[in-house]
Structure formats: C-alpha cells, structure tokens
Short mmCIF file of C-alpha atoms and ligand atoms in Angstrom, two decimals:
data_model
loop_
_atom_site.label_atom_id
_atom_site.label_comp_id
_atom_site.label_asym_id
_atom_site.label_seq_id
_atom_site.Cartn_x
_atom_site.Cartn_y
_atom_site.Cartn_z
CA MET X 1 0.00 0.00 0.00
CA ASN X 2 1.29 3.46 -0.86
CA GLU X 3 0.73 5.43 2.33
CA GLN X 4 1.39 8.78 0.64
CA ASP X 5 -1.40 8.20 -1.91
CA VAL X 6 -3.88 7.23 0.81
CA TYR X 7 -2.92 10.26 2.89
CA ASP X 8 -3.20 12.57 -0.14
CA ALA X 9 -6.66 11.21 -1.06
CA ILE X 10 -7.80 11.96 2.50
CA VAL X 11 -6.33 15.43 3.03
CA THR X 12 -7.14 16.78 -0.46
CA ARG X 13 -10.80 15.68 -0.44
CA ARG X 14 -12.99 18.74 -0.79
CA SER X 15 -16.73 19.24 -1.25
CA THR X 16 -17.78 19.75 -4.89
CA ARG X 17 -21.01 21.66 -5.51
CA ASN X 18 -20.89 22.14 -9.29
CA TYR X 19 -20.97 19.15 -11.64
CA LYS X 20 -20.79 18.25 -15.31
CA PRO X 21 -23.75 16.11 -16.47
CA THR X 22 -21.27 13.39 -17.59
CA PRO X 23 -22.30 10.06 -16.02
CA VAL X 24 -19.85 8.27 -13.73
CA GLU X 25 -18.43 5.13 -15.36
CA PRO X 26 -20.00 1.96 -13.84
CA GLN X 27 -16.56 0.59 -12.82
CA LYS X 28 -15.70 3.78 -10.93
CA LEU X 29 -19.12 3.90 -9.29
CA ALA X 30 -18.78 0.27 -8.23
CA ARG X 31 -15.43 1.09 -6.55
CA ILE X 32 -17.00 4.01 -4.69
CA ILE X 33 -19.89 1.87 -3.46
CA ASP X 34 -17.50 -0.91 -2.43
CA ALA X 35 -15.46 1.64 -0.47
CA GLY X 36 -18.68 2.44 1.40
CA ARG X 37 -19.63 -1.20 1.89
CA TYR X 38 -16.18 -2.03 3.29
CA ALA X 39 -16.38 0.64 5.99
CA PRO X 40 -16.33 -0.65 9.56
CA SER X 41 -19.61 -1.05 11.44
CA GLY X 42 -20.50 -1.20 15.12
CA GLY X 43 -20.35 -4.84 16.27
CA ASN X 44 -19.86 -5.79 12.60
CA SER X 45 -23.57 -5.06 12.12
CA GLN X 46 -23.25 -4.35 8.37
CA THR X 47 -26.76 -2.89 8.36
CA ASN X 48 -26.06 0.11 6.11
CA ARG X 49 -28.25 0.10 2.98
CA PHE X 50 -27.13 2.06 -0.10
CA PHE X 51 -29.53 3.53 -2.62
CA VAL X 52 -27.46 4.44 -5.67
CA VAL X 53 -29.64 6.88 -7.57
CA GLN X 54 -28.72 7.71 -11.15
CA LYS X 55 -32.24 8.01 -12.58
CA GLN X 56 -32.68 11.77 -12.92
CA GLU X 57 -36.47 11.44 -12.56
CA ILE X 58 -35.99 10.05 -9.03
CA ILE X 59 -33.58 12.87 -8.15
CA ALA X 60 -36.14 15.34 -9.54
CA ASP X 61 -38.87 13.80 -7.35
CA LEU X 62 -36.63 14.06 -4.27
CA ILE X 63 -35.81 17.69 -5.08
CA LYS X 64 -39.52 18.48 -5.28
CA LEU X 65 -40.41 16.61 -2.07
CA VAL X 66 -37.50 18.14 -0.14
CA GLU X 67 -38.44 21.64 -1.25
CA GLU X 68 -42.10 21.08 -0.32
CA ALA X 69 -41.17 19.72 3.10
CA PHE X 70 -38.73 22.52 3.98
CA SER X 71 -41.16 25.17 2.71
CA LYS X 72 -43.60 24.15 5.45
CA MET X 73 -40.99 24.53 8.20
CA ASP X 74 -40.27 27.64 10.28
CA VAL X 75 -36.86 29.05 11.12
CA TYR X 76 -35.93 30.25 14.58
CA ASP X 77 -33.02 32.08 16.20
CA GLY X 78 -30.07 29.83 16.89
CA MET X 79 -31.22 27.20 14.38
CA TYR X 80 -28.41 25.18 12.76
CA ARG X 81 -27.27 27.46 9.93
CA SER X 82 -27.35 24.92 7.09
CA LEU X 83 -30.84 23.74 8.03
CA ARG X 84 -32.02 27.32 8.25
CA ASN X 85 -30.56 28.04 4.78
CA SER X 86 -32.27 24.95 3.34
CA ILE X 87 -35.64 26.14 4.69
CA LEU X 88 -35.22 29.73 3.50
CA ARG X 89 -34.00 28.69 0.04
CA SER X 90 -36.89 26.21 -0.31
CA LYS X 91 -39.38 28.95 0.51
CA GLU X 92 -37.84 31.03 -2.33
CA GLY X 93 -38.23 28.06 -4.73
CA GLY X 94 -35.78 26.27 -7.03
CA TYR X 95 -33.76 24.72 -4.20
CA LEU X 96 -31.41 22.09 -5.68
CA PHE X 97 -30.10 20.32 -2.59
CA CYS X 98 -28.00 17.92 -4.66
CA TYR X 99 -26.42 20.43 -7.03
CA ASN X 100 -27.26 18.65 -10.34
CA ALA X 101 -24.83 15.83 -9.59
CA PRO X 102 -25.32 12.74 -11.78
CA VAL X 103 -25.19 10.33 -8.82
CA LEU X 104 -26.86 10.54 -5.42
CA VAL X 105 -26.10 7.81 -2.89
CA VAL X 106 -28.53 7.66 0.02
CA VAL X 107 -27.45 5.65 3.07
CA ALA X 108 -30.06 4.13 5.37
CA ASN X 109 -29.78 2.02 8.48
CA LYS X 110 -31.94 0.48 11.22
CA LYS X 111 -33.93 3.09 13.11
CA ASP X 112 -33.38 1.40 16.49
CA TYR X 113 -29.65 0.73 16.11
CA GLY X 114 -27.49 3.03 18.24
CA ASN X 115 -24.66 3.30 15.70
CA ASN X 116 -26.87 4.04 12.69
CA MET X 117 -25.48 7.50 12.04
CA ALA X 118 -21.88 6.52 12.88
CA ASP X 119 -21.95 3.58 10.46
CA CYS X 120 -23.46 5.80 7.79
CA ALA X 121 -20.79 8.47 8.36
CA VAL X 122 -17.81 6.16 8.06
CA ALA X 123 -19.27 4.71 4.84
CA ILE X 124 -19.83 8.15 3.34
CA GLU X 125 -16.32 9.30 4.18
CA ASN X 126 -14.85 6.14 2.64
CA MET X 127 -16.85 6.80 -0.55
CA MET X 128 -15.81 10.45 -0.75
CA VAL X 129 -12.12 9.61 -0.31
CA GLU X 130 -12.33 6.88 -2.97
CA ALA X 131 -14.10 9.35 -5.29
CA ASN X 132 -11.23 11.81 -4.82
CA ALA X 133 -8.71 9.07 -5.65
CA LEU X 134 -10.69 8.49 -8.88
CA ASP X 135 -10.62 12.23 -9.82
CA LEU X 136 -14.33 12.54 -9.03
CA GLY X 137 -15.96 15.22 -6.91
CA SER X 138 -18.26 14.50 -3.99
CA CYS X 139 -20.25 16.23 -1.28
CA TRP X 140 -22.16 15.11 1.80
CA ILE X 141 -25.86 15.84 1.44
CA ASN X 142 -27.79 16.06 4.69
CA GLN X 143 -31.30 17.14 3.70
CA LEU X 144 -32.73 13.61 3.47
CA ARG X 145 -31.42 12.89 6.96
CA TRP X 146 -33.01 16.02 8.41
CA LEU X 147 -36.29 15.00 6.78
CA ASN X 148 -36.01 11.29 7.54
CA GLU X 149 -39.30 11.23 9.49
CA GLU X 150 -41.20 13.48 7.07
CA PRO X 151 -44.20 11.32 6.02
CA THR X 152 -44.25 12.08 2.27
CA LEU X 153 -40.50 11.57 1.85
CA LEU X 154 -40.60 8.45 4.01
CA GLU X 155 -43.40 7.06 1.86
CA TYR X 156 -41.39 7.84 -1.29
CA MET X 157 -38.31 6.11 0.15
CA ARG X 158 -40.50 3.10 1.04
CA LYS X 159 -41.46 2.82 -2.63
CA LEU X 160 -37.75 2.81 -3.53
CA GLY X 161 -37.23 -0.13 -1.17
CA LEU X 162 -36.58 1.34 2.28
CA PRO X 163 -37.84 -1.22 4.82
CA GLU X 164 -40.27 -0.20 7.59
CA ASP X 165 -37.63 -0.33 10.36
CA GLU X 166 -35.01 1.78 8.53
CA ARG X 167 -34.42 5.51 8.10
CA VAL X 168 -32.04 7.64 6.04
CA TYR X 169 -28.96 8.77 8.03
CA GLY X 170 -26.97 10.48 5.30
CA ALA X 171 -26.33 10.87 1.59
CA ALA X 172 -23.59 11.98 -0.78
CA ILE X 173 -23.34 13.08 -4.38
CA PHE X 174 -20.69 12.12 -6.91
CA GLY X 175 -19.69 13.21 -10.39
CA TYR X 176 -17.16 15.04 -12.51
CA PRO X 177 -16.56 18.55 -11.22
CA ALA X 178 -17.48 21.43 -13.56
CA THR X 179 -13.94 22.82 -13.32
CA GLU X 180 -11.74 23.82 -16.26
CA ASP X 181 -9.59 20.68 -16.08
CA GLY X 182 -12.54 18.54 -14.90
CA LYS X 183 -10.68 17.61 -11.72
CA PRO X 184 -11.81 18.32 -8.17
CA ASN X 185 -10.53 21.35 -6.29
CA ARG X 186 -7.98 19.75 -4.00
CA VAL X 187 -6.77 22.71 -1.98
CA PRO X 188 -7.29 21.77 1.67
CA LEU X 189 -9.16 24.23 3.85
CA PRO X 190 -7.03 25.60 6.66
CA ARG X 191 -7.75 23.84 9.95
CA THR X 192 -9.13 26.45 12.35
CA GLY X 193 -10.41 24.06 15.00
CA VAL X 194 -10.27 20.28 15.36
CA ASP X 195 -7.79 20.48 18.22
CA VAL X 196 -5.46 17.62 19.07
CA VAL X 197 -4.10 16.67 22.47
CA TYR X 198 -1.14 14.28 22.47
CA LEU X 199 -0.56 12.76 25.86
C1 FMN F 1 -22.37 15.74 8.52
C2 FMN F 1 -22.15 16.65 7.34
C3 FMN F 1 -23.22 17.22 6.70
C4 FMN F 1 -23.04 18.03 5.59
N1 FMN F 1 -24.13 18.48 4.90
C5 FMN F 1 -23.94 19.18 3.76
C6 FMN F 1 -25.06 19.55 2.96
O1 FMN F 1 -26.21 19.19 3.24
N2 FMN F 1 -24.84 20.27 1.84
C7 FMN F 1 -23.56 20.67 1.48
O2 FMN F 1 -23.43 21.34 0.47
N3 FMN F 1 -22.49 20.31 2.21
C8 FMN F 1 -22.64 19.56 3.32
N4 FMN F 1 -21.55 19.16 4.03
C9 FMN F 1 -20.20 19.52 3.59
C10 FMN F 1 -19.54 20.55 4.50
O3 FMN F 1 -20.16 21.80 4.31
C11 FMN F 1 -18.03 20.60 4.16
O4 FMN F 1 -17.47 19.34 4.41
C12 FMN F 1 -17.29 21.66 4.96
O5 FMN F 1 -17.75 22.95 4.63
C13 FMN F 1 -15.77 21.59 4.73
O6 FMN F 1 -15.47 21.73 3.35
P1 FMN F 1 -14.68 20.59 2.53
O7 FMN F 1 -15.54 19.35 2.53
O8 FMN F 1 -14.48 21.16 1.16
O9 FMN F 1 -13.37 20.33 3.24
C14 FMN F 1 -21.72 18.32 5.14
C15 FMN F 1 -20.63 17.74 5.79
C16 FMN F 1 -20.84 16.89 6.84
C17 FMN F 1 -19.66 16.20 7.50
#
C-alpha cells in the first residue's frame, strides 16, 4: 500500500457543488460503493443500505419533495445554519439540494440501532475519499437525513425499497466537477479548530 497516496486522497478531499452532467463510469461507481460497503460497522452489524440513484427522474422527485417539506418549516433564532438556509431557500423556490450531480447515494440504516449515524458516516467518508482518488468530486448531502421522518418523503423512500424499520442517516453526491480541467478542487481548507491533544 502506498501510504502517501492514501494520505493525499484523505487530506485533499474537498466538497464539490458544481458538476458536469457526464455520467460516472460503472466501474468507478462500483469502486465508490464498495469503499462504502467495506467501511467498519458497530459490532460488525453491516446494516447500512445504499440507494445508488442515477435516474434523474428520481432525483427530480426528491428535489420536489425536499423543497415542499422545507417550505412548510419555520426558522428560529439559533437554528443550525445549514438547516435554516435549506428552509429559507426552499421557501424562495428552485432549491437544488444535490447540485445537479449525476449520482446521489442515500445511506439508510436500522432506526433502532445506536450506531446508525456513525456507520453511515464512516461509509460516506470512505466513498468520498475513494471518489477523490478516482478524480471525481463529492459532497455530503444532509437534507434527506433532516427530513427522515417526514411522512411524504418516508413514503417515497419506502417505494424505492426502504424497509419499515429503517431511516435515512446520510447521503452523498458524486460526479465530474465542472472545473476547467474537470478535476476536483484539492486545496485543503485551513484547519481552524479540530484540536489535538497528544498525551
Ligand atoms: C455531517 C455533514 C453534513 C453536511 N451536509 C452538507 C449539505 O447538506 N450540503 C452541502 O453542500 N455540504 C454539506 N456538508 C459539507 C460541508 O459543508 C463541508 O465538508 C465543509 O464545509 C468543509 O469543506 P470541505 O468538505 O471542502 O473540506 C456536510 C458535511 C458533513 C460532514
């Protein structure tokens, strides 16, 4: 294993929010999904479920349902900024929570399993790092998690195959970045927090 390559794929991963419509090659997508499936899981539960959405009509339905759901919600002082922005932008209309990416991967897990979100998070990070190694852009997408109890969206996810006892705990988008050279921006953000204590 080349440690430098693994390290570089991790530290140069950045969120991409502007994509070309070019589809992701099936082989590359399969590697990304495998990277997610091979993430660790609490007690080796392996209960993550991946919905790999490439059908643009499904993404369009989700965009509509997400916008409708957020439009009905109120904002309040001190609300988590990203959630507040999602609500306000939905009320304005035309809110594209997944930035026209060609692939949306939704990760679900058991509702009553204590590590559901942790297992989902490690899988998403694995997939985003693998995407970076493949010159693809990615971004975590949280709207479906915020709305994971919203009845209309839940019903829609049921039709896509989400079992009764599962909920969505995260999602990510993948695709070729709409940059001049088609490669992801790889300039790391300065670390301003994330303190470390060596003892
Ligand atoms: C739990 C979590 C939720 C996030 N949700 C969203 C989101 O819904 N939409 C979005 O554009 N970015 C989302 N992000 C991406 C962060 O905004 C991004 O990682 C952060 O600004 C640092 O930028 P970088 O990824 O380019 O290093 C999320 C990231 C995490 C870890």
